[in-house]
């Protein structure tokens, strides 16, 4: 029996050392010290022995139980220490790691420029009329004095949806729709911002989708002087006081007289550089006094009222303001480009 106990002890101690987790260790404890465990069974067995045999074996089994109990406690300490060391190693905080960056988005440069223009013009009494991007041939051309077969269609006739519907080639049809919505009331003073579509080639200054900001003002005795005043104020507030405006005679079917709007070059201040082609001026809009027939098409009597209109290229304004030299950057969705405008 004694020899047997030594063997049992060796086996139990080995199992305890082999336990590599607290759960495993607990299983070993139950297996030997639990109510139905092997050592408990031995203790029970002692009761069946003769009185002479009892004390010696009883003492031996008790010693074994104490040893096992002690060794289990010891092993538990070892495992706890191991686990702690492991978690310290695993859960260390690297204070040199960069923190989690919460990226803040920003407005697209076109949106920013448009909001600025709306804010400036609304301070002069203009409201925003949102027209539509899909237009009828009638509104996009005919009502603006561009009948079928008119040469002015050549550069614009594009992206037809059906024989009579197309993606608008300019925001000018918004003039007609806006006038009709006013139903003859005065004064008319609104802008039409939005996307326009042309089958242009794509290069640094052309893109098949771009943006315009149309403007229309109608009242009794609206003059070219007022047109010039509004445009100058807009340009000065958008680009700065040093910018000067030049109206250059031109032709549009829906205005008479018509002009191109130039501003002094924002890069060379008028001295002449590569951006303005040495001229010192940059073309930013078309404008003019609303043609009598266009007034009639919008429900106004040209004998009683007059009006001015203008159409700015929003992309061009944003590009000049921010020194962007390629229109495609505005449509590329490249975060490296866009993120530069976050804080502006
Ligand atoms: N719609 C013209 C274009 O897209 C721009 C324009 C010129 C608009 C003269 C106007 C204007 O309102 O009066 O080229």
GROMACS .gro file of N, CA, C and O in nm, residues 5 60 69 160 218 297:
model
   24
    5UNK      N    1   0.108   0.421  -0.269
    5UNK     CA    2   0.085   0.564  -0.242
    5UNK      C    3   0.192   0.650  -0.308
    5UNK      O    4   0.165   0.756  -0.365
   60UNK      N    5  -0.031   0.856   0.631
   60UNK     CA    6   0.031   0.864   0.498
   60UNK      C    7  -0.062   0.928   0.397
   60UNK      O    8  -0.022   1.014   0.318
   69UNK      N    9  -0.275   1.922  -0.200
   69UNK     CA   10  -0.342   2.050  -0.181
   69UNK      C   11  -0.243   2.166  -0.195
   69UNK      O   12  -0.267   2.264  -0.266
  160UNK      N   13  -2.895   6.465  -7.672
  160UNK     CA   14  -3.040   6.458  -7.685
  160UNK      C   15  -3.094   6.334  -7.615
  160UNK      O   16  -3.034   6.227  -7.621
  218UNK      N   17  -3.540   9.200  -6.420
  218UNK     CA   18  -3.634   9.273  -6.507
  218UNK      C   19  -3.714   9.370  -6.422
  218UNK      O   20  -3.761   9.335  -6.312
  297UNK      N   21  -4.149   8.602  -7.459
  297UNK     CA   22  -4.161   8.457  -7.436
  297UNK      C   23  -4.179   8.425  -7.287
  297UNK      O   24  -4.233   8.321  -7.251
   0.00000   0.00000   0.00000
